[in-house]
mmCIF file of C-alpha atoms and ligand atoms in Angstrom:
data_model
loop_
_atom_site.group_PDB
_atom_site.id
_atom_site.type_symbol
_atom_site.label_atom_id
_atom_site.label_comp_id
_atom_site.label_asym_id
_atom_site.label_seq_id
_atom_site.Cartn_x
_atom_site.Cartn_y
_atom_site.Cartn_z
ATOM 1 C CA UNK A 695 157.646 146.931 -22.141
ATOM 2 C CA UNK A 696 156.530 143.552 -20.848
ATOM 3 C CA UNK A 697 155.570 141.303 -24.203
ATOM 4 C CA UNK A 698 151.823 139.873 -24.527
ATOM 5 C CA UNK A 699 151.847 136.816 -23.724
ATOM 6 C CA UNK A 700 149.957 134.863 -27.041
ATOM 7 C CA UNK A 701 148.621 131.468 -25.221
ATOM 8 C CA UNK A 702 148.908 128.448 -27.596
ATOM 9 C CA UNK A 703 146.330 126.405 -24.852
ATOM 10 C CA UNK A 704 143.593 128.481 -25.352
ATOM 11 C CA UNK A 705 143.735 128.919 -29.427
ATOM 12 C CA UNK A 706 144.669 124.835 -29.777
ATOM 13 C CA UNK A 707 141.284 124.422 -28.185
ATOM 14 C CA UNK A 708 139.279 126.490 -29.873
ATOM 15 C CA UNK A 709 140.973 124.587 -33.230
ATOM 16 C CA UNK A 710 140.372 121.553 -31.864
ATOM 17 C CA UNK A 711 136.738 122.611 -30.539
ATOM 18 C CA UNK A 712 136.277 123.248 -34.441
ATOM 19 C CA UNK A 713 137.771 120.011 -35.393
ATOM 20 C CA UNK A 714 134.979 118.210 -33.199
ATOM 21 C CA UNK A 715 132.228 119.962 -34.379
ATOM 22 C CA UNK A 716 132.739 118.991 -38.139
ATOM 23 C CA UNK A 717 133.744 115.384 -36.781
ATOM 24 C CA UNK A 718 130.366 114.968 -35.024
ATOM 25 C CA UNK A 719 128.537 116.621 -38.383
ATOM 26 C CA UNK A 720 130.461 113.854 -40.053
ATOM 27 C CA UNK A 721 129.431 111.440 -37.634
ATOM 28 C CA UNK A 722 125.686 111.898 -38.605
ATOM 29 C CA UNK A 723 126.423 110.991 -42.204
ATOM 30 C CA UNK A 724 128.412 107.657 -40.691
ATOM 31 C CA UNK A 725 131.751 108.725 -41.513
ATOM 32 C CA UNK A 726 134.664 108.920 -38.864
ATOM 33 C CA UNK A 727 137.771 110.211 -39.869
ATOM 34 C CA UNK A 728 140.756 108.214 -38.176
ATOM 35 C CA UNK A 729 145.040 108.689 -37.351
ATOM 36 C CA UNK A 730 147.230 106.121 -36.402
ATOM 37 C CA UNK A 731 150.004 106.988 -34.788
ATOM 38 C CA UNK A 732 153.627 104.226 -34.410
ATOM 39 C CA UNK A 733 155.851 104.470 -31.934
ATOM 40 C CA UNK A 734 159.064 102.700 -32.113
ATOM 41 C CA UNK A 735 161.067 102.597 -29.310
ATOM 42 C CA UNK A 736 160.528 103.450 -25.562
ATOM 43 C CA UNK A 737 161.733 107.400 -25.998
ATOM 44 C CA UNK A 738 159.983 108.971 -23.081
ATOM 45 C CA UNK A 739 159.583 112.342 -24.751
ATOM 46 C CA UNK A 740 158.302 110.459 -27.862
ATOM 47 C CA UNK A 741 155.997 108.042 -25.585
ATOM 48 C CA UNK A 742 154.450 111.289 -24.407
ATOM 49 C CA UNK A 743 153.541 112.879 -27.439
ATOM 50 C CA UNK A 744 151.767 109.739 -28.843
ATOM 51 C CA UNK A 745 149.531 109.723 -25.865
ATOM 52 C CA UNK A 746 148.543 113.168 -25.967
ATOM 53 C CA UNK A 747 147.502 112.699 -30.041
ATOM 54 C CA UNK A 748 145.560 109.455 -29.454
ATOM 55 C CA UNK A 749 143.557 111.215 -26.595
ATOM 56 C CA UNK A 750 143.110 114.408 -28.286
ATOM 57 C CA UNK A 751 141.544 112.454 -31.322
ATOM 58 C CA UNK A 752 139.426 110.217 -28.768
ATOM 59 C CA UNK A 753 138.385 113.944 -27.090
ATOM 60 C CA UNK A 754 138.143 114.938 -30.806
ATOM 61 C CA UNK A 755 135.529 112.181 -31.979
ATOM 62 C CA UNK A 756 138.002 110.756 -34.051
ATOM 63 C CA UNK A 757 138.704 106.939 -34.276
ATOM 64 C CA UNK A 758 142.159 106.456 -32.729
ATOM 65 C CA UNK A 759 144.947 103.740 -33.356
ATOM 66 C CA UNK A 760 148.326 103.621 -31.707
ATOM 67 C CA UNK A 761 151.265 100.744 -32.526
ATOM 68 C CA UNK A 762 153.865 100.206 -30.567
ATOM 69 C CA UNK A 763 156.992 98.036 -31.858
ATOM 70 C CA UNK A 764 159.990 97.584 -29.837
ATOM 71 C CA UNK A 765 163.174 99.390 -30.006
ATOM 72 C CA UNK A 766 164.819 96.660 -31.956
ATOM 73 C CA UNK A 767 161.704 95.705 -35.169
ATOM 74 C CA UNK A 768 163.142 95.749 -38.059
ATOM 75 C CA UNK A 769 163.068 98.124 -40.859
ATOM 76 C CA UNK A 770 160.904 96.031 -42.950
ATOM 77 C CA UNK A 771 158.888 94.852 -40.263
ATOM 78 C CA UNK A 772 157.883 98.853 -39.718
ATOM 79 C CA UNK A 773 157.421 99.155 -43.691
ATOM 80 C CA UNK A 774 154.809 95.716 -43.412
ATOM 81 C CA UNK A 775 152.919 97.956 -39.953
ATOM 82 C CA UNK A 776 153.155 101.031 -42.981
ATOM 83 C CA UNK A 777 151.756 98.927 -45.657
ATOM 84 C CA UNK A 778 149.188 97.397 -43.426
ATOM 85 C CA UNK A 779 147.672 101.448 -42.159
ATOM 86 C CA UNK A 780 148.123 102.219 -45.852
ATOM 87 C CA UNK A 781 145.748 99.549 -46.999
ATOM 88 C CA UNK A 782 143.111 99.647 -43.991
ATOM 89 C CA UNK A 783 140.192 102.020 -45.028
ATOM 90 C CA UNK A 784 139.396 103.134 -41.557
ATOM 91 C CA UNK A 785 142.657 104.805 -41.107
ATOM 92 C CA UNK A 786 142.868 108.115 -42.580
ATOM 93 C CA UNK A 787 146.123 109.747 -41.542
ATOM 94 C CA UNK A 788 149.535 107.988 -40.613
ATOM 95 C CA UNK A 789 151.965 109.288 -38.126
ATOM 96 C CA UNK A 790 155.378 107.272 -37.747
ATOM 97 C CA UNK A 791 156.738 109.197 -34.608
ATOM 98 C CA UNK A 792 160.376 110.453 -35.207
ATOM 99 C CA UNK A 793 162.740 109.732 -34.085
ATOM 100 C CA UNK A 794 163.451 106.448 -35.013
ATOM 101 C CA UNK A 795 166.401 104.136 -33.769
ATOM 102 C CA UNK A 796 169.038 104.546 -35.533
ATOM 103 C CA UNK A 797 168.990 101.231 -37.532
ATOM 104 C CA UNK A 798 165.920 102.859 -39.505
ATOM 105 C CA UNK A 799 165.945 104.616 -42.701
ATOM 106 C CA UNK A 800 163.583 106.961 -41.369
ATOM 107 C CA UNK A 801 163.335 108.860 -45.080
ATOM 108 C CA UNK A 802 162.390 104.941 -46.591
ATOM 109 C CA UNK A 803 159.750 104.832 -43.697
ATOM 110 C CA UNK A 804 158.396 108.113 -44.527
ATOM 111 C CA UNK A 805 158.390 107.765 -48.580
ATOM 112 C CA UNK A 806 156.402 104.605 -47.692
ATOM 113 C CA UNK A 807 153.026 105.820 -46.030
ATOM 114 C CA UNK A 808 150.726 106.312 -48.778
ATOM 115 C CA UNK A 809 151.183 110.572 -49.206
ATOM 116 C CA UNK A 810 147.031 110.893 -49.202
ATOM 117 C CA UNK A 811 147.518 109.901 -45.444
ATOM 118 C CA UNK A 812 150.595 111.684 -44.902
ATOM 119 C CA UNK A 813 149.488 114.186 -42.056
ATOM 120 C CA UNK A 814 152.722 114.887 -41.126
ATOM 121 C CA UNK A 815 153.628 116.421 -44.355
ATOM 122 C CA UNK A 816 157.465 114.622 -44.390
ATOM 123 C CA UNK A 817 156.517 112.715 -47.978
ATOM 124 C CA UNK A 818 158.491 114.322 -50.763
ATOM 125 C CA UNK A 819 155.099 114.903 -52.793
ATOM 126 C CA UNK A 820 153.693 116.907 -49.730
ATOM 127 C CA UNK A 821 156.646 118.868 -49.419
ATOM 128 C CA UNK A 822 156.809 119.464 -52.791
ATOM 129 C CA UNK A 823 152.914 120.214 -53.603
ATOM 130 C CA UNK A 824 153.262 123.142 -50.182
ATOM 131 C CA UNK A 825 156.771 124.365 -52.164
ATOM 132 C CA UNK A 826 154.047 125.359 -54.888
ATOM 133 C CA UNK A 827 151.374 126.277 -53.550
ATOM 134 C CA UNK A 828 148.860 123.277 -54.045
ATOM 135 C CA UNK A 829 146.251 123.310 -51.199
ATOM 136 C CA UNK A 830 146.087 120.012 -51.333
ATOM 137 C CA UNK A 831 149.103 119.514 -49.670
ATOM 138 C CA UNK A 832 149.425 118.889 -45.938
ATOM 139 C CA UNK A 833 151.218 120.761 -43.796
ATOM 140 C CA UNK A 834 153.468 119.938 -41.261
ATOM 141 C CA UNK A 835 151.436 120.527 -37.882
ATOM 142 C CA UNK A 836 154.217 122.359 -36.129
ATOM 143 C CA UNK A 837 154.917 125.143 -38.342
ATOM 144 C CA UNK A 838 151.369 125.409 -39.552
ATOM 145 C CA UNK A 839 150.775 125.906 -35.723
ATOM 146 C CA UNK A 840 152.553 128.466 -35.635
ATOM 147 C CA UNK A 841 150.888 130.340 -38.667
ATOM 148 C CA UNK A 842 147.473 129.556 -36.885
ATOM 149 C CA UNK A 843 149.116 131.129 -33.898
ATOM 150 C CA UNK A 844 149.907 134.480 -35.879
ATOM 151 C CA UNK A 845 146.674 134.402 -37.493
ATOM 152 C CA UNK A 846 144.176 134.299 -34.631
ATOM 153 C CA UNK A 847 146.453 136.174 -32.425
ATOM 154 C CA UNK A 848 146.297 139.516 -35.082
ATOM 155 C CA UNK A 849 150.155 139.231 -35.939
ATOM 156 C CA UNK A 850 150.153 140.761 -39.787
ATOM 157 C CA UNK A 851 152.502 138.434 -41.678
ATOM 158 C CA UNK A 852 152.253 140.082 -44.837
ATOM 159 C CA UNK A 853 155.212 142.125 -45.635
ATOM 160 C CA UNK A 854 156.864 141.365 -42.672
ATOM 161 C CA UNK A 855 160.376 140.513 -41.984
ATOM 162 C CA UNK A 856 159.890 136.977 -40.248
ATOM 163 C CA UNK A 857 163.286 134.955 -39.138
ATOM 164 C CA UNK A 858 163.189 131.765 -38.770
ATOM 165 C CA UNK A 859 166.319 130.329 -36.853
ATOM 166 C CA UNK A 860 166.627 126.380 -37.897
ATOM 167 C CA UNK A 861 166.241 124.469 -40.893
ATOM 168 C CA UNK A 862 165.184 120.868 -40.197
ATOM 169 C CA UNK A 863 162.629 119.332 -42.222
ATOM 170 C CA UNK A 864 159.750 119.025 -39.681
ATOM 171 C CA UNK A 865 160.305 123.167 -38.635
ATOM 172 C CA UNK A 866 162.198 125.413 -40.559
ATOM 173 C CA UNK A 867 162.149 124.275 -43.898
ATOM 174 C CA UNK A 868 158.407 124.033 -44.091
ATOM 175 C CA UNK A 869 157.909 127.509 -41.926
ATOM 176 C CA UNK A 870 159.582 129.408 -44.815
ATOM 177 C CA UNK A 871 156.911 127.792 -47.423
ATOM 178 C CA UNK A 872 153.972 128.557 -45.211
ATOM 179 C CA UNK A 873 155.057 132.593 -44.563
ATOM 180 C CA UNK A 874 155.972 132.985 -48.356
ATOM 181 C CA UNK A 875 152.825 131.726 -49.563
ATOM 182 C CA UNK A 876 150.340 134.477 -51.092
ATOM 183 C CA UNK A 877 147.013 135.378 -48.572
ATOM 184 C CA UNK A 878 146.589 135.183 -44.509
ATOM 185 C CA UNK A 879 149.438 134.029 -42.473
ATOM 186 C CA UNK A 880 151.774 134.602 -45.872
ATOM 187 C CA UNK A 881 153.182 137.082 -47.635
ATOM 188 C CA UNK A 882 155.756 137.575 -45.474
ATOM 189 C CA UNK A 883 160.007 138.068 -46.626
ATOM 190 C CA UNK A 884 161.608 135.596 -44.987
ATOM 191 C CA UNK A 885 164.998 134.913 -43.670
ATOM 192 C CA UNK A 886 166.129 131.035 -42.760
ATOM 193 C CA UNK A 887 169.163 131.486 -40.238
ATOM 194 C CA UNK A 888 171.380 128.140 -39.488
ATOM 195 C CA UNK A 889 174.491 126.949 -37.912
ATOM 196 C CA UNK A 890 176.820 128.313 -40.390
ATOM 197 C CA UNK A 891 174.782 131.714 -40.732
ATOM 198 C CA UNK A 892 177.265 134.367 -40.041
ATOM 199 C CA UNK A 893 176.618 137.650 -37.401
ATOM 200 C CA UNK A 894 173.389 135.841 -36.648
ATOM 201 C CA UNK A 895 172.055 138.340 -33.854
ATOM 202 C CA UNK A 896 172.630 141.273 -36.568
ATOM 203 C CA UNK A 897 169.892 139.578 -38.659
ATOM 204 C CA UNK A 898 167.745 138.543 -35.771
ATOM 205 C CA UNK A 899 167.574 142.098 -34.748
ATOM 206 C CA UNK A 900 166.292 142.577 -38.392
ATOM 207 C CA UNK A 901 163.306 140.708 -37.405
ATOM 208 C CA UNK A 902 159.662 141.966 -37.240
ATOM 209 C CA UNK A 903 158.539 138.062 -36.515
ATOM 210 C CA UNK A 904 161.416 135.825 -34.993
ATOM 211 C CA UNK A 905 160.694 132.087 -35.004
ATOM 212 C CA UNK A 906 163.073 130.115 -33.279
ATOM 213 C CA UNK A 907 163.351 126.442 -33.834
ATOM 214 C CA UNK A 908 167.034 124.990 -33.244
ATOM 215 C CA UNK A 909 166.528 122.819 -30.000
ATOM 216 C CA UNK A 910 169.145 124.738 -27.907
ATOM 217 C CA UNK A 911 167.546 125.951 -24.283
ATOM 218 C CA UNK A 912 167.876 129.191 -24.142
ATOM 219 C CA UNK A 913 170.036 129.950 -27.605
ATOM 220 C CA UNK A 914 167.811 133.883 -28.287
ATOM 221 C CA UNK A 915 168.922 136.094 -25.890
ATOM 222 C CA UNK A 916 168.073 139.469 -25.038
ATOM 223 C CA UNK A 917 170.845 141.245 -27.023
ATOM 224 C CA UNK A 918 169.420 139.260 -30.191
ATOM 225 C CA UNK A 919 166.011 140.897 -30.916
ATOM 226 C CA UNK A 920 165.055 144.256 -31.001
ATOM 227 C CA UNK A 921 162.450 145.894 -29.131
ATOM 228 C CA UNK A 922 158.675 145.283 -30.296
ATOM 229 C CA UNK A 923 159.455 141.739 -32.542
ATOM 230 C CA UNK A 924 156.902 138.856 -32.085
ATOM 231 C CA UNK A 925 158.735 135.678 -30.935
ATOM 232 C CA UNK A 926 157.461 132.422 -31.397
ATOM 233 C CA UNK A 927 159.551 129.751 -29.545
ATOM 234 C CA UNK A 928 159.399 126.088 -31.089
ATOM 235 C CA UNK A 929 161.899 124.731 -28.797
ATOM 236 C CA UNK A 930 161.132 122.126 -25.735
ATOM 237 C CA UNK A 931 164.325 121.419 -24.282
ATOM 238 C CA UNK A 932 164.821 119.762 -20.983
ATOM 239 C CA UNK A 933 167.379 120.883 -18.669
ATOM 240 C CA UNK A 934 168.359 119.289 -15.320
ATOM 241 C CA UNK A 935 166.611 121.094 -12.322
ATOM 242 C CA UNK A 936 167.122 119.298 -9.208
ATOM 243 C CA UNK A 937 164.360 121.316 -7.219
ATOM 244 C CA UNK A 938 161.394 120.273 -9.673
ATOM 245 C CA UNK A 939 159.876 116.586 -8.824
ATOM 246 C CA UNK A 940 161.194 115.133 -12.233
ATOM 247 C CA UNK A 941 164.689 116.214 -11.697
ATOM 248 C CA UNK A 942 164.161 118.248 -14.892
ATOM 249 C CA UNK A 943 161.835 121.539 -16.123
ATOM 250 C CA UNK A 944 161.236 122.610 -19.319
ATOM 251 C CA UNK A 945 162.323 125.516 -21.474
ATOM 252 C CA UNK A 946 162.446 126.783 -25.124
ATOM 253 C CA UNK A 947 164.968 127.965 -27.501
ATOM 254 C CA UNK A 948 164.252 131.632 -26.099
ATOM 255 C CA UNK A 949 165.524 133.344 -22.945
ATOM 256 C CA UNK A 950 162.368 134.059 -21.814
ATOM 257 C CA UNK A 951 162.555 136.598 -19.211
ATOM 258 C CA UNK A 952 164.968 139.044 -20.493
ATOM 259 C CA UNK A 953 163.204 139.038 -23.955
ATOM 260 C CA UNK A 954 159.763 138.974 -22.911
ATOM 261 C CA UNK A 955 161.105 142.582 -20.858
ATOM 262 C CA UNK A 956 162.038 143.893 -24.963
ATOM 263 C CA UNK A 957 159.239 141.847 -27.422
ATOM 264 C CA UNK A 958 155.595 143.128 -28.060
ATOM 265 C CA UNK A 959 154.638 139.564 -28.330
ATOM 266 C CA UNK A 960 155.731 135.822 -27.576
ATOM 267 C CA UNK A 961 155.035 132.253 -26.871
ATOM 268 C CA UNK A 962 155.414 130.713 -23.543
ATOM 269 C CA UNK A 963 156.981 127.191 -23.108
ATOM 270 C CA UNK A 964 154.715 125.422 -21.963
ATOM 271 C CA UNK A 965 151.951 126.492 -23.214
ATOM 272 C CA UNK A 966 152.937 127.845 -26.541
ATOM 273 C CA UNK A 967 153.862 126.572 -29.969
ATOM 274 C CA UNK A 968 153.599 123.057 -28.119
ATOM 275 C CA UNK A 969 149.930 122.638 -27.525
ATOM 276 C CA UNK A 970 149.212 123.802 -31.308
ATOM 277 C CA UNK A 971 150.965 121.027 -32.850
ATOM 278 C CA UNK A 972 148.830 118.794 -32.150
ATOM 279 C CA UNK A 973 145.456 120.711 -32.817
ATOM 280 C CA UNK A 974 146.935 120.760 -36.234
ATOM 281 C CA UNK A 975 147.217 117.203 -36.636
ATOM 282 C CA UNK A 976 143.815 116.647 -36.117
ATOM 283 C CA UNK A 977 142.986 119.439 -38.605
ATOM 284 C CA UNK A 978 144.933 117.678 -40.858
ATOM 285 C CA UNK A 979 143.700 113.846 -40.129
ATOM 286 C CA UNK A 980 140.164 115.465 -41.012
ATOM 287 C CA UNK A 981 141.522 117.211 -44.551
ATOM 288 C CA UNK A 982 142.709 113.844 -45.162
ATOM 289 C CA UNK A 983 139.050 112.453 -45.072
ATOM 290 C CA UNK A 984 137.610 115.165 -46.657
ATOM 291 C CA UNK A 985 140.229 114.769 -49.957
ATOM 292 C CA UNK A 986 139.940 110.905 -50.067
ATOM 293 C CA UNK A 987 135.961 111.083 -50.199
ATOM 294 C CA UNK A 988 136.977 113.222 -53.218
ATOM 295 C CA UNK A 989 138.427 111.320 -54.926
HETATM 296 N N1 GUN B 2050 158.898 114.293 -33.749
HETATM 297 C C1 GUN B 2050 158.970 115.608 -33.402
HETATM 298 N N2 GUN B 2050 158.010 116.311 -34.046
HETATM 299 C C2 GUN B 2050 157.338 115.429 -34.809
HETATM 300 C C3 GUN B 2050 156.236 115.574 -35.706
HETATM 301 O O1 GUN B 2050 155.682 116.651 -35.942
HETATM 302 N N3 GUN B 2050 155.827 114.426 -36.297
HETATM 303 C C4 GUN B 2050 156.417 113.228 -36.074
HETATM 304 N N4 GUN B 2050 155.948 112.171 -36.718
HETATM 305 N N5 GUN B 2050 157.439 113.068 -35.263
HETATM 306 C C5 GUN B 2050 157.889 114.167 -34.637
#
């Protein structure tokens, strides 16, 4: 069996095509939701995301901001650049891009930006209001990508065995609280799988949905899943390649080939989880409008 092939391009545009529709609806009422995004640091990989979610929000409609401090600012000159976004009306969402040099308290940055414009979902009340169940809170884009993904691609969650292999904060953690929640894209019984997770391929075979999210090229092989799981691959690892133009190519957390030959479903890298991240953000940056106006 040769897996479908569920393409994270074409559903991040149709959520974003959404996202500029109600933007533009807002626009005729004068309102303009708006994300800033900080970048500390020259991290090429980080440089690159920030580019692609100030021009998706410019493609979006949305009003876009993007600070740049250098590699050495100071902690408390980030919290002042925090403080400042917090306070400025025209700035509805926040996004401090991790990681941040290693001088930086990244969990003081985070408990700093105001949690009604926390569209990354990292501020302890967010995480804590999705841990119950509050729609209110917002979610963190990447795994609530990959919910979208399962949605519009027909994947039933509910009462499904899903595996997620990582816990960090920004993937696995908040993965587990999406599937678990009651109605679409929930319901599911999860399993969270880490380093010290023992006979891990005897509980990834157990999987009906396998989510893999531990930044290791290649880590899910073949003899891991069993035949007809959906596999969703959150990794983008870069791995020296001295026949590509960069010197480098790009691959995910899964074996691709040799599991793609045994799975009824999975994500490409490229092209997969990757693309959906940042369609969420912008769903998010608009929630955020929509809740402040409520207030
Ligand atoms: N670094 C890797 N993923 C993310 C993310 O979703 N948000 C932020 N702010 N930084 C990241």
């Amino acid at each position: 069996m040769t897996a479908r092939v569920l393409d994270g391009t074409a559903i991040a545009r149709a959520i974003r095509a959404e996202v500029a529709t109600e933007v533009a609806r807002l626009a005729s009422s004068g309102r303009k939701p708006g994300l800033a995004a900080v970048l500390v640091g020259e991290d090429p990989a980080s440089a690159v995301y920030v580019r692609s979610k100030g021009k998706a929000c410019e493609e979006a409609g949305m009003h876009s901001v993007t600070l740049r401090l250098p590699a050495a600012a100071t902690e408390a000159e980030l919290l002042e650049t925090v403080d400042r976004l917090n306070a400025d009306p025209q700035i509805h969402g926040i996004l401090v891009q991790l990681p941040l040099p290693k001088h930086i308290n990244s969990e003081k940055v985070l408990r700093r930006i105001d949690p009604a414009k926390d569209v990354d979902g990292f501020h302890p009340l967010n995480v804590g209001k999705l841990v119950v169940g509050d729609k209110t809170a917002f979610r963190p884009a990447t795994p609530y990508g990959v919910q979208q993904m399962l949605i519009r691609s027909g994947v039933e969650t509910k009462g499904a065995h899903a595996v997620i292999v990582g816990r960090s904060n920004i993937v696995g953690r908040p993965m587990a609280n999406l599937l678990i929640q009651q109605g679409p894209g929930g319901d599911a019984t999860v399993t969270v799988c880490h380093s010290r997770t023992r006979d891990l391929p005897s509980v990834t075979r157990s999987a009906d949905i396998l989510i893999a999210a531990i930044g290791k090229p290649e880590f899910v092989t073949a003899d891991m899943v069993r035949p007809g799981v959906v596999v969703i691959d959150v990794g983008i690892n870069r791995v020296d390649d001295a026949s590509r133009p960069k010197g480098y190519r790009l691959v995910g957390d899964v074996a691709y080939g040799p599991v793609s030959e045994i799975a009824a479903a999975i994500t490409p890298v490229p092209g997969g989880v990757g693309p959906m991240t940042i369609a969420m953000l912008l769903q998010n940056t608009l929630q955020a409008m929509q809740q402040a106006a409520l207030d």
